Tab-separated table of C-alpha atoms and ligand atoms in Angstrom:
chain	number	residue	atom	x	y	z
A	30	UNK	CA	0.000	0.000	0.000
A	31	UNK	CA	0.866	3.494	-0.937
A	32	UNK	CA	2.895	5.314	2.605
A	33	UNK	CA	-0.372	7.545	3.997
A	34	UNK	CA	1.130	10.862	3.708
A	35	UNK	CA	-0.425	14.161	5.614
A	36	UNK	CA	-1.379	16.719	2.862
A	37	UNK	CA	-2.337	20.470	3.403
A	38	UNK	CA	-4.876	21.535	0.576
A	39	UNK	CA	-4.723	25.502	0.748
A	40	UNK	CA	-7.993	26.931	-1.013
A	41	UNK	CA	-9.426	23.296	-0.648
A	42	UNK	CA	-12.898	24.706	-0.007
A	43	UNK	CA	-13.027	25.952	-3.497
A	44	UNK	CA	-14.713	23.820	-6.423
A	45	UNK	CA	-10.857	22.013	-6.956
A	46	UNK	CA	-9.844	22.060	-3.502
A	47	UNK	CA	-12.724	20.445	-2.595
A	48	UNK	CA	-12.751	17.260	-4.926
A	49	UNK	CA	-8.872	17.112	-4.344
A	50	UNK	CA	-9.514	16.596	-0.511
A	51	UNK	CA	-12.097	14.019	-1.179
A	52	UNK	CA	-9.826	12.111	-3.271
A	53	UNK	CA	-6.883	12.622	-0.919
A	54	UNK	CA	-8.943	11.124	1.934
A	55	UNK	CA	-10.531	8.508	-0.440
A	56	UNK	CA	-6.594	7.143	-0.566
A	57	UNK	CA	-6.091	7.525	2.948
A	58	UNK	CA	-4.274	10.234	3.654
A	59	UNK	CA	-4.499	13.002	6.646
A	60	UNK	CA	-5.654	16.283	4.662
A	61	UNK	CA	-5.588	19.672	6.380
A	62	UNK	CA	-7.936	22.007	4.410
A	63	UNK	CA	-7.096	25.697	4.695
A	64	UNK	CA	-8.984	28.307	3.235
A	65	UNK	CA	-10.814	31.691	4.086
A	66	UNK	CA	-13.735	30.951	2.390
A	67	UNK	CA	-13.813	34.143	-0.097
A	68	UNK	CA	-15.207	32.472	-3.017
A	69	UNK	CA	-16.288	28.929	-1.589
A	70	UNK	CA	-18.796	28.074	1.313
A	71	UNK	CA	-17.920	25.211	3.908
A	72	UNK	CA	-20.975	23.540	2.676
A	73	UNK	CA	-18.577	22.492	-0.125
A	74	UNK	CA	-16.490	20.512	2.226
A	75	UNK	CA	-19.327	19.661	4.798
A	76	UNK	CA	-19.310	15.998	4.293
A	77	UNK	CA	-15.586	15.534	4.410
A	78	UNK	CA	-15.894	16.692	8.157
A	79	UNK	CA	-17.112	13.903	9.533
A	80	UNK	CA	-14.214	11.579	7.830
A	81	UNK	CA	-11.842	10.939	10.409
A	82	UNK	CA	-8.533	12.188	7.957
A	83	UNK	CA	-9.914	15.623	7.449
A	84	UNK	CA	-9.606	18.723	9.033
A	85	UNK	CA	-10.617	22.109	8.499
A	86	UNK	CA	-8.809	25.393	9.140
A	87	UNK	CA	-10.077	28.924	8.558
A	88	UNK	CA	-6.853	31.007	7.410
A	89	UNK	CA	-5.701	33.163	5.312
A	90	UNK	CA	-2.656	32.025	3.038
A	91	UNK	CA	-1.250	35.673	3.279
A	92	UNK	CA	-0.707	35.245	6.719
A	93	UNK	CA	2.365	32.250	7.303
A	94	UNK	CA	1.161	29.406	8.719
A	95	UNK	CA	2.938	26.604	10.521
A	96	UNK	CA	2.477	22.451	10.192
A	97	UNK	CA	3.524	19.560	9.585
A	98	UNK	CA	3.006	17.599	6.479
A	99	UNK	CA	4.567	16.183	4.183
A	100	UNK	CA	3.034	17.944	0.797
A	101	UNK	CA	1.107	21.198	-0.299
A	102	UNK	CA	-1.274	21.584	-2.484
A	103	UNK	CA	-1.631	25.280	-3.368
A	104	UNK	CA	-5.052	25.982	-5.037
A	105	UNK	CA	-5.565	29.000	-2.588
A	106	UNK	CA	-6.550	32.193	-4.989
A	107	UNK	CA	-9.845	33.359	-6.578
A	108	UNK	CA	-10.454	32.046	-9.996
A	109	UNK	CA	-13.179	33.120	-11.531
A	110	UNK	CA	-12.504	36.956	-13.604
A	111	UNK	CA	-15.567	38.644	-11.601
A	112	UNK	CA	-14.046	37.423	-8.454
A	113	UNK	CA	-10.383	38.073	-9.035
A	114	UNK	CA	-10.987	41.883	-10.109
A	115	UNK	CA	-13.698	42.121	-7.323
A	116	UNK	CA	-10.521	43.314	-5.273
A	117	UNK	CA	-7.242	43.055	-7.758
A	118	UNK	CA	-4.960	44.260	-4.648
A	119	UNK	CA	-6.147	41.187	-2.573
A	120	UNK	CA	-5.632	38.850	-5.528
A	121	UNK	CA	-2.385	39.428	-5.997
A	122	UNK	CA	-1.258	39.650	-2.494
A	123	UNK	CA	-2.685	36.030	-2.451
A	124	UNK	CA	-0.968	35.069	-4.880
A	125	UNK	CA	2.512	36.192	-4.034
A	126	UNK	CA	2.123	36.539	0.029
A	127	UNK	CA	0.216	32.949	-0.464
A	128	UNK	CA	3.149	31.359	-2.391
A	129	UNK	CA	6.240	33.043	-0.205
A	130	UNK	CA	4.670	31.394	2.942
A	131	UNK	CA	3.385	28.344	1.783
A	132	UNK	CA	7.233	27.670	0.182
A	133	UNK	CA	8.567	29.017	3.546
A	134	UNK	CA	5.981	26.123	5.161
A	135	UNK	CA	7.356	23.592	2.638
A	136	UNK	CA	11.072	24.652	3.594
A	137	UNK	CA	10.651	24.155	7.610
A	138	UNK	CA	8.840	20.646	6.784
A	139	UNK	CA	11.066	19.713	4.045
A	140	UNK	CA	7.737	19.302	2.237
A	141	UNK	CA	6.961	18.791	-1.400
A	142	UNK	CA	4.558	21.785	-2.533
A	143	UNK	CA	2.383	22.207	-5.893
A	144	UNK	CA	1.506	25.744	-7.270
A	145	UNK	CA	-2.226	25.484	-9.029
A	146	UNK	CA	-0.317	28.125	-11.763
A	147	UNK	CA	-2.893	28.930	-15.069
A	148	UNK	CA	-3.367	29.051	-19.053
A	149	UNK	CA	-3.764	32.636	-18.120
A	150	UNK	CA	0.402	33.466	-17.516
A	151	UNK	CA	0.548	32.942	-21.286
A	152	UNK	CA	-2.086	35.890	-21.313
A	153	UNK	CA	-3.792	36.189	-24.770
A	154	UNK	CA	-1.374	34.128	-26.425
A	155	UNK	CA	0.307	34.802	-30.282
A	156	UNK	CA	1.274	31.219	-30.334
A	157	UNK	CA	-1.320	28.085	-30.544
A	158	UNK	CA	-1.285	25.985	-28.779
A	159	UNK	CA	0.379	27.070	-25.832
A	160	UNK	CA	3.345	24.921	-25.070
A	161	UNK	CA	5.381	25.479	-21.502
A	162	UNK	CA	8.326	27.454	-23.185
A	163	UNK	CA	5.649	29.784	-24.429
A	164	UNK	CA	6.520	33.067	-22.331
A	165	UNK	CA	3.211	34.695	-23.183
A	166	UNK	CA	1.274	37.955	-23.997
A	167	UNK	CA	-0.111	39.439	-20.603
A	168	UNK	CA	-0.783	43.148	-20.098
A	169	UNK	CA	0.713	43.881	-17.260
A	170	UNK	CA	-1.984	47.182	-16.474
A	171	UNK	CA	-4.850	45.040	-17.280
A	172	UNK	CA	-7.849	44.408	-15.151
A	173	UNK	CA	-6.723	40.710	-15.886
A	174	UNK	CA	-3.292	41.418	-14.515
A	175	UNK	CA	-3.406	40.677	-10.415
A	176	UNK	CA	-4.672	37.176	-10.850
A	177	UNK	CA	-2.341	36.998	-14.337
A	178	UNK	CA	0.819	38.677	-13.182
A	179	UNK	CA	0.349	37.063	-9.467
A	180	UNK	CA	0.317	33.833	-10.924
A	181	UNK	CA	3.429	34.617	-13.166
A	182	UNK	CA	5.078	35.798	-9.888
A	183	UNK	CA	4.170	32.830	-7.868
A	184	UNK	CA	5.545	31.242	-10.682
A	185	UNK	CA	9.177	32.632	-10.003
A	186	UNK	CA	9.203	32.453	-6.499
A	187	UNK	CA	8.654	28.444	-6.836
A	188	UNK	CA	11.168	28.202	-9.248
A	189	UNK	CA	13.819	30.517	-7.054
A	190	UNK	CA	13.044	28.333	-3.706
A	191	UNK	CA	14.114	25.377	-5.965
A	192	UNK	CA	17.122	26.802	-6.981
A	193	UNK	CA	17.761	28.303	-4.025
A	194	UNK	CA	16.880	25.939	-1.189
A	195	UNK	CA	16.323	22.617	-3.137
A	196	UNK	CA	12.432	22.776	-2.278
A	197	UNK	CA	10.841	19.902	-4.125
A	198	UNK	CA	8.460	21.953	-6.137
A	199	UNK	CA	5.583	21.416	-8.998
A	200	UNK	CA	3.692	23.941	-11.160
A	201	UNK	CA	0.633	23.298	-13.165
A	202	UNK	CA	-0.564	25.369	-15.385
A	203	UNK	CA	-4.421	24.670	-15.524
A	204	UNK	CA	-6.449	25.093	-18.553
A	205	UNK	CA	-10.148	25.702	-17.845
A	206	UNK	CA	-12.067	23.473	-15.820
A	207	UNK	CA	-15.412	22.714	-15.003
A	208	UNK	CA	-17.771	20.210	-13.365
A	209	UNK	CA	-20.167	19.800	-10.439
A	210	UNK	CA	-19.529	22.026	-7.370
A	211	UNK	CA	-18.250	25.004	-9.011
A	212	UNK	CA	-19.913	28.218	-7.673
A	213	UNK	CA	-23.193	28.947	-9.436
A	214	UNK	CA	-22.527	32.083	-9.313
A	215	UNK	CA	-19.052	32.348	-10.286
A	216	UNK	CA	-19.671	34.280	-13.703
A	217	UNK	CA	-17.313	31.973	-15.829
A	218	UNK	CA	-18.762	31.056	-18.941
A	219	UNK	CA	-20.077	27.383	-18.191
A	220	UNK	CA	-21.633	28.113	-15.022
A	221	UNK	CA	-23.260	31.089	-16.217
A	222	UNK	CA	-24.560	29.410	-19.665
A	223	UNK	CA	-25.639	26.024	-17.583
A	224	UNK	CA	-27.525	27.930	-15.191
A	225	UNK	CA	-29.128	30.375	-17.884
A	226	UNK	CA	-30.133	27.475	-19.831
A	227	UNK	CA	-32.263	26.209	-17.064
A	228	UNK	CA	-34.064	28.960	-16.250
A	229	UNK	CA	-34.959	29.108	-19.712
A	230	UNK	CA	-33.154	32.850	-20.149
A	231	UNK	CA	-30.513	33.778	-23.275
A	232	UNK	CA	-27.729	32.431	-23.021
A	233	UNK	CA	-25.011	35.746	-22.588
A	234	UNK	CA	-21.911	35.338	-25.245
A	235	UNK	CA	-19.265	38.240	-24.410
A	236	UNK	CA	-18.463	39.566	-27.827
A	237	UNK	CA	-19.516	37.548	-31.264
A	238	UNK	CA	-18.343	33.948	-29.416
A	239	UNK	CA	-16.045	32.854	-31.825
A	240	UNK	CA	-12.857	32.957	-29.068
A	241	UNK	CA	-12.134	29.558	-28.246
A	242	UNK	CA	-11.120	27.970	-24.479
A	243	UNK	CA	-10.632	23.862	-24.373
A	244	UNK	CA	-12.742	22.672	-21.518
A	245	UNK	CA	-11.075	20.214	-19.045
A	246	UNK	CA	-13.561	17.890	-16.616
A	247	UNK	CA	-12.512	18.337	-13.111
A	248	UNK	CA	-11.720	14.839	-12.723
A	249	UNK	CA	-8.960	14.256	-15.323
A	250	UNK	CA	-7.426	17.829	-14.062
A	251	UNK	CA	-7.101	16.224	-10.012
A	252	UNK	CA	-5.858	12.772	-11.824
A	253	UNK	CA	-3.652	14.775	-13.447
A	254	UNK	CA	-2.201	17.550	-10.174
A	255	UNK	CA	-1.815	14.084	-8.069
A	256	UNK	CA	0.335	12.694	-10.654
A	257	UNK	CA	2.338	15.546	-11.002
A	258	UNK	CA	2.823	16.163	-7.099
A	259	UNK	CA	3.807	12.329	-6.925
A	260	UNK	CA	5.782	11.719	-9.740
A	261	UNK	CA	9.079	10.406	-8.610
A	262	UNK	CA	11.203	12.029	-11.610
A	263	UNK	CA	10.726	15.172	-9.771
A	264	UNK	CA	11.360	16.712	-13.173
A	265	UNK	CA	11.366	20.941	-12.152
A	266	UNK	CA	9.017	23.539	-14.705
A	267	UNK	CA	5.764	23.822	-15.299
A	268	UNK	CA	3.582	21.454	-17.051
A	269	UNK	CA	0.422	22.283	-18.947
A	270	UNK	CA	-2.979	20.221	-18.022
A	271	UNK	CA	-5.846	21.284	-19.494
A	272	UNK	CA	-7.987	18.807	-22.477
A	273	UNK	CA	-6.653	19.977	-25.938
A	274	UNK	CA	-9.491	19.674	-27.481
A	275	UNK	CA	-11.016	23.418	-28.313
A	276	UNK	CA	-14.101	24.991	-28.688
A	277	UNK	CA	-15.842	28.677	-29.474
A	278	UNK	CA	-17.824	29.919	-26.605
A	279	UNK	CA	-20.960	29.665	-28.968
A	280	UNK	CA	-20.294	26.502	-29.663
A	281	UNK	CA	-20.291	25.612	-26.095
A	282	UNK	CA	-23.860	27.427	-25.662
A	283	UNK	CA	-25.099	25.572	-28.839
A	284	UNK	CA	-23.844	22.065	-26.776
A	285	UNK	CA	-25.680	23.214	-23.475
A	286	UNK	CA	-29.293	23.945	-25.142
A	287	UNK	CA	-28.804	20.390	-27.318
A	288	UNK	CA	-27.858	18.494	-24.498
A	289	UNK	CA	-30.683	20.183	-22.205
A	290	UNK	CA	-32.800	19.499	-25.113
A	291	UNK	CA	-33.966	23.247	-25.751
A	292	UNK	CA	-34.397	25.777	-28.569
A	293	UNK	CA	-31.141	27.986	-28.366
A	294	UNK	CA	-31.848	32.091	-27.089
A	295	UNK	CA	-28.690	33.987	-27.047
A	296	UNK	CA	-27.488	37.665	-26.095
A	297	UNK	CA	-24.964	39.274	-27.304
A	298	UNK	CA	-22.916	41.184	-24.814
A	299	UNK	CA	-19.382	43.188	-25.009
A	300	UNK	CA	-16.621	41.149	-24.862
A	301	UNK	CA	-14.428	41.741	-21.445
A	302	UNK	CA	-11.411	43.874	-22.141
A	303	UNK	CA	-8.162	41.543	-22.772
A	304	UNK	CA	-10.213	38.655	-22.722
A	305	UNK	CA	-8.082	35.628	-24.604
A	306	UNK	CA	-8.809	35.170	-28.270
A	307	UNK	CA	-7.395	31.542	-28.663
A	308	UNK	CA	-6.075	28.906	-25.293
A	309	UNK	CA	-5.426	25.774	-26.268
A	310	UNK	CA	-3.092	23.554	-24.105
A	311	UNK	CA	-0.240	21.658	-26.050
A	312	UNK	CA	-0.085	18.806	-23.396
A	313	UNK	CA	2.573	16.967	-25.231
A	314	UNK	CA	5.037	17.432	-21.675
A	315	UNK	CA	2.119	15.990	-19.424
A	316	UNK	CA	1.620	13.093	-21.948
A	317	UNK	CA	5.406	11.936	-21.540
A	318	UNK	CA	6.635	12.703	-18.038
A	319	UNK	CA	2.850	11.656	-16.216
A	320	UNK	CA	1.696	9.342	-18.788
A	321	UNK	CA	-1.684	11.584	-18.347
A	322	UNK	CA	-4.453	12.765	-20.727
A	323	UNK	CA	-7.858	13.623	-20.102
A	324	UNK	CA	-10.432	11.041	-20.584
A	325	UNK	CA	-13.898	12.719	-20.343
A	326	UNK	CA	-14.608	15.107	-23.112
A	327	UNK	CA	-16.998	17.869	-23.012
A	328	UNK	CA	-20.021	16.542	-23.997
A	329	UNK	CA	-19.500	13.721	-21.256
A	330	UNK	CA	-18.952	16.025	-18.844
A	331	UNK	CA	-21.178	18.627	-19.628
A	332	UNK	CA	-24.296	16.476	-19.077
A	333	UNK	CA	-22.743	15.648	-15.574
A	334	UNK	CA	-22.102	19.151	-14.391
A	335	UNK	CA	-25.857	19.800	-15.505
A	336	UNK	CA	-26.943	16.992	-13.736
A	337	UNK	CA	-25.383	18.239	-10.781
A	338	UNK	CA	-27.116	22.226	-11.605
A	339	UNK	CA	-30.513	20.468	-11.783
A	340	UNK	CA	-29.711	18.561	-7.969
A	341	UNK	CA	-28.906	22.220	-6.279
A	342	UNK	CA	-30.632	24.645	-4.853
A	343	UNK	CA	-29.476	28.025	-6.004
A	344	UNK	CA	-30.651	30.007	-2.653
A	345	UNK	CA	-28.016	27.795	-0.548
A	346	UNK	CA	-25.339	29.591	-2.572
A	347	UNK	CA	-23.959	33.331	-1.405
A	348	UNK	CA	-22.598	35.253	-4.185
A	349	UNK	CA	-18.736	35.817	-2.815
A	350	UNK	CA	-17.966	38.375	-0.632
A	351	UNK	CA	-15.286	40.808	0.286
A	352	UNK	CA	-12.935	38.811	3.172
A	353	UNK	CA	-12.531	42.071	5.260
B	10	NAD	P1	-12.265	28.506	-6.372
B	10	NAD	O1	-12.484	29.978	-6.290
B	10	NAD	O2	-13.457	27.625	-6.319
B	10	NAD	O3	-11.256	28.034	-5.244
B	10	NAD	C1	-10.260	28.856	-4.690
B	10	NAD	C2	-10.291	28.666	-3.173
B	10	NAD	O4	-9.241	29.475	-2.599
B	10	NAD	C3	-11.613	29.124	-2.549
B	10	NAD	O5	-12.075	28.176	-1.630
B	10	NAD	C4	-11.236	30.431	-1.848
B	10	NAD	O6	-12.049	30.710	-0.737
B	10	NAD	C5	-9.793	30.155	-1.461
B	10	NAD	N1	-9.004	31.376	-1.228
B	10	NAD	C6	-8.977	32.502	-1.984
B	10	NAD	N2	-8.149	33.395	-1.438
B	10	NAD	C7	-7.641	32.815	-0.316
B	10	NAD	C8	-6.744	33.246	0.691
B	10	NAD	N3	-6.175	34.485	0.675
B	10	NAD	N4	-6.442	32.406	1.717
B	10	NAD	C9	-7.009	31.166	1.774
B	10	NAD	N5	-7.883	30.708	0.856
B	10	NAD	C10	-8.185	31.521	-0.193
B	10	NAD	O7	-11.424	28.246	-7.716
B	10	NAD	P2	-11.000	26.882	-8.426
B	10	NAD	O8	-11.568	26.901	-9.787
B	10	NAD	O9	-11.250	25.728	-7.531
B	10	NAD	O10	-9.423	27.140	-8.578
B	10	NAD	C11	-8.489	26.559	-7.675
B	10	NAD	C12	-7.082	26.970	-8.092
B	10	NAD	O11	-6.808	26.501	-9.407
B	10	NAD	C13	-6.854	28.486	-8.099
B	10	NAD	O12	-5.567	28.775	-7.608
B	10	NAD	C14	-6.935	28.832	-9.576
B	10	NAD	O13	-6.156	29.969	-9.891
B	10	NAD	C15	-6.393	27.570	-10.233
B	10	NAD	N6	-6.938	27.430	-11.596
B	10	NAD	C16	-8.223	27.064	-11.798
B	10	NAD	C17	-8.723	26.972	-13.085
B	10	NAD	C18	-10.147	26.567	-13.387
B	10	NAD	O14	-10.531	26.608	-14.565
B	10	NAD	N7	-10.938	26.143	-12.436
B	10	NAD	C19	-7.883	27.272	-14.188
B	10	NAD	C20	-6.578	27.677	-13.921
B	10	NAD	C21	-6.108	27.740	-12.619
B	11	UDP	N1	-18.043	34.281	-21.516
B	11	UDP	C1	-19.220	34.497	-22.201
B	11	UDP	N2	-20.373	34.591	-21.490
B	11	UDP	C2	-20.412	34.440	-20.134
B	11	UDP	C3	-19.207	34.205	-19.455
B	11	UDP	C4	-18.033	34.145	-20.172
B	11	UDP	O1	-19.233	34.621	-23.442
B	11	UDP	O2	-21.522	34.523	-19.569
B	11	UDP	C5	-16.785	34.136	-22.296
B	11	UDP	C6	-15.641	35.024	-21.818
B	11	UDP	O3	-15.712	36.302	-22.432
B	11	UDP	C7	-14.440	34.218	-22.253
B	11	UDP	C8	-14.900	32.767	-22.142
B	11	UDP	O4	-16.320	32.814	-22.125
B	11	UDP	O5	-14.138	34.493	-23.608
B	11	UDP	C9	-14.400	32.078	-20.880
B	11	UDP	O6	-14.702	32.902	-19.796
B	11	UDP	P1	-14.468	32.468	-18.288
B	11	UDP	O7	-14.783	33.650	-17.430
B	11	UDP	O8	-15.182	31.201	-17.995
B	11	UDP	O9	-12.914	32.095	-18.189
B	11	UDP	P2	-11.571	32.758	-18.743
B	11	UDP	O10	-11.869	33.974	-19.548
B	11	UDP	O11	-10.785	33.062	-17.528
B	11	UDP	O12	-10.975	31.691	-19.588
């Protein structure tokens, strides 16, 4: 049997963090959960409380912390462009304060630590698809820029500590993901367009929807951060995960109203300033060094994720809030 290893999941109240600590626990291992609960809601980890390997700790990731385990998850930073621009100062700090102490943690414990990095440090990209030796397009006075440039940061502090002090990091940069128990109300484009659908309202496309995102299912994205974080090659860089396969955003809303078996309403809106033309993950690293690819592709997992939209009840969720 695998050695049961304890595992701090910082931002593991959020749609990933949550499904991480599940399957964490699921293969025995102590998780600590930290998070402050900005743009998740402990109903998200509610079950896991009763499971005898989980515990649950309010905090802030800007603030240092001090355990002992043996690896780190970091998923702690809003995700969602509405909530990371609600307050672009906080964002960043998270991101950089986050990373500096959670290395700092790693360093005292001698602990192996994983930095949830993003598609978005290659910003609106001139190359397709993005490979990791990409160096990206990101304006650095964007609204997009604290969650972008924090990331990008982050992103150099891991890679100093391991040159530095030999910390046994990992970096993943995430492509967009989706699938039951992401916020309702977190404004990205599948929630919003699943949720519309249901109630029967247009669906809103931001510009004329022909820029294209490839859609990962939660579930191949943790296989993939758990293979990473335990790969034994300990190879140092970032790796892309994300499913290559790519889509418009209006062919997304034409998928939701076929698969929900509805006549297709859509609004036109303006498209977000320095929102990404083209992302589309070049996964070619992941493929060789984690022997991973994703398995369930969107129309598969789109039908879950509604499934799991028709099974809540909207009023339980709280539209994110300000943490001070
Ligand atoms: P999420 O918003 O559901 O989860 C983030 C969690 O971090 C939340 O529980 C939130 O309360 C917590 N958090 C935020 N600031 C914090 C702070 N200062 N201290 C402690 N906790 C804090 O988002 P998600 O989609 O689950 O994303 C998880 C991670 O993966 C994030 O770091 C995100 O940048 C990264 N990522 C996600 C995607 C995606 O498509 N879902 C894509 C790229 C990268
Ligand atoms: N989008 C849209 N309608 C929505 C929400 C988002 O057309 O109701 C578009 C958005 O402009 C972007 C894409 O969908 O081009 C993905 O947006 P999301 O916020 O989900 O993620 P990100 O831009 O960070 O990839």
């Amino acid at each position: 049997m695998a050695r049961i290893k304890r595992i701090l999941v910082a931002g593991g109240a959020g749609f990933l963090g949550s499904h991480l600590c599940e399957l964490l626990i699921d293969r025995g291992h102590d998780v600590v959960c930290v998070d402050n609960f900005f743009t998740s809601q402990k109903s998200n980890v509610e079950k896991l409380l009763s499971r005898p390997n989980f515990e649950l700790i309010r905090h802030d990731v800007t603030i240092p912390i001090s355990l002992e385990v043996d690896e780190i998850y970091n998923l702690a930073c809003p995700a969602a462009p509405g909530h990371y621009q609600y307050n672009p100062l906080k964002t960043i700090k998270t991101s950089v304060l986050g990373a500096i102490n959670l290395l700092e943690l790693a360093r005292e414990c001698r602990a192996k630590i994983l930095q949830a990095s993003t598609s978005e440090v290659y910003g609106d990209p001139e190359v397709h698809p993005q490979r990791e030796d990409y160096r990206g397009a990101v304006n650095p006075i964007g609204p997009r820029a604290c969650y972008d440039e924090g990331k990008r940061a982050a992103e150099t502090l891991f890679m100093d500590a391991s040159r530095m002090y030999g910390t046994h990091i990992r970096i993943a940069r995430i492509f967009n993901t989706y699938g039951p128990k992401t916020h309702p109300f977190d404004g990205r484009v599948v929630s919003n367009f699943i949720r519309q659908a249901l109630a029967d309202e247009p669906i809103t496309i931001y510009g004329d929807g022909s820029q294209t995102r490839s859609f990962c299912y939660y579930s191949d994205l943790l296989e993939g951060l758990v293979r990473l974080m335990e790969n034994e090659e300990g190879f140092v860089g970032p790796v892309n995960l994300g499913n290559p396969n790519e889509f418009t955003v209006k062919e997304l809303g034409d998928l939701v109203w076929e698969l929900l078996g509805k006549k297709p309403k859509y609004v036109f809106k303006e498209l977000p300033v320095d929102d990404p033309c083209r992302r589309q993950p070049d996964i070619s690293l992941a493929k060789e060094k984690l022997n991973w690819e994703p398995k369930v592709q969107l129309r598969e997992g789109l039908a879950r994720t509604i499934e799991w939209f028709k099974s809540i009840n909207l009023d339980d969720f709280r539209a994110p809030t300000p943490n001070y």
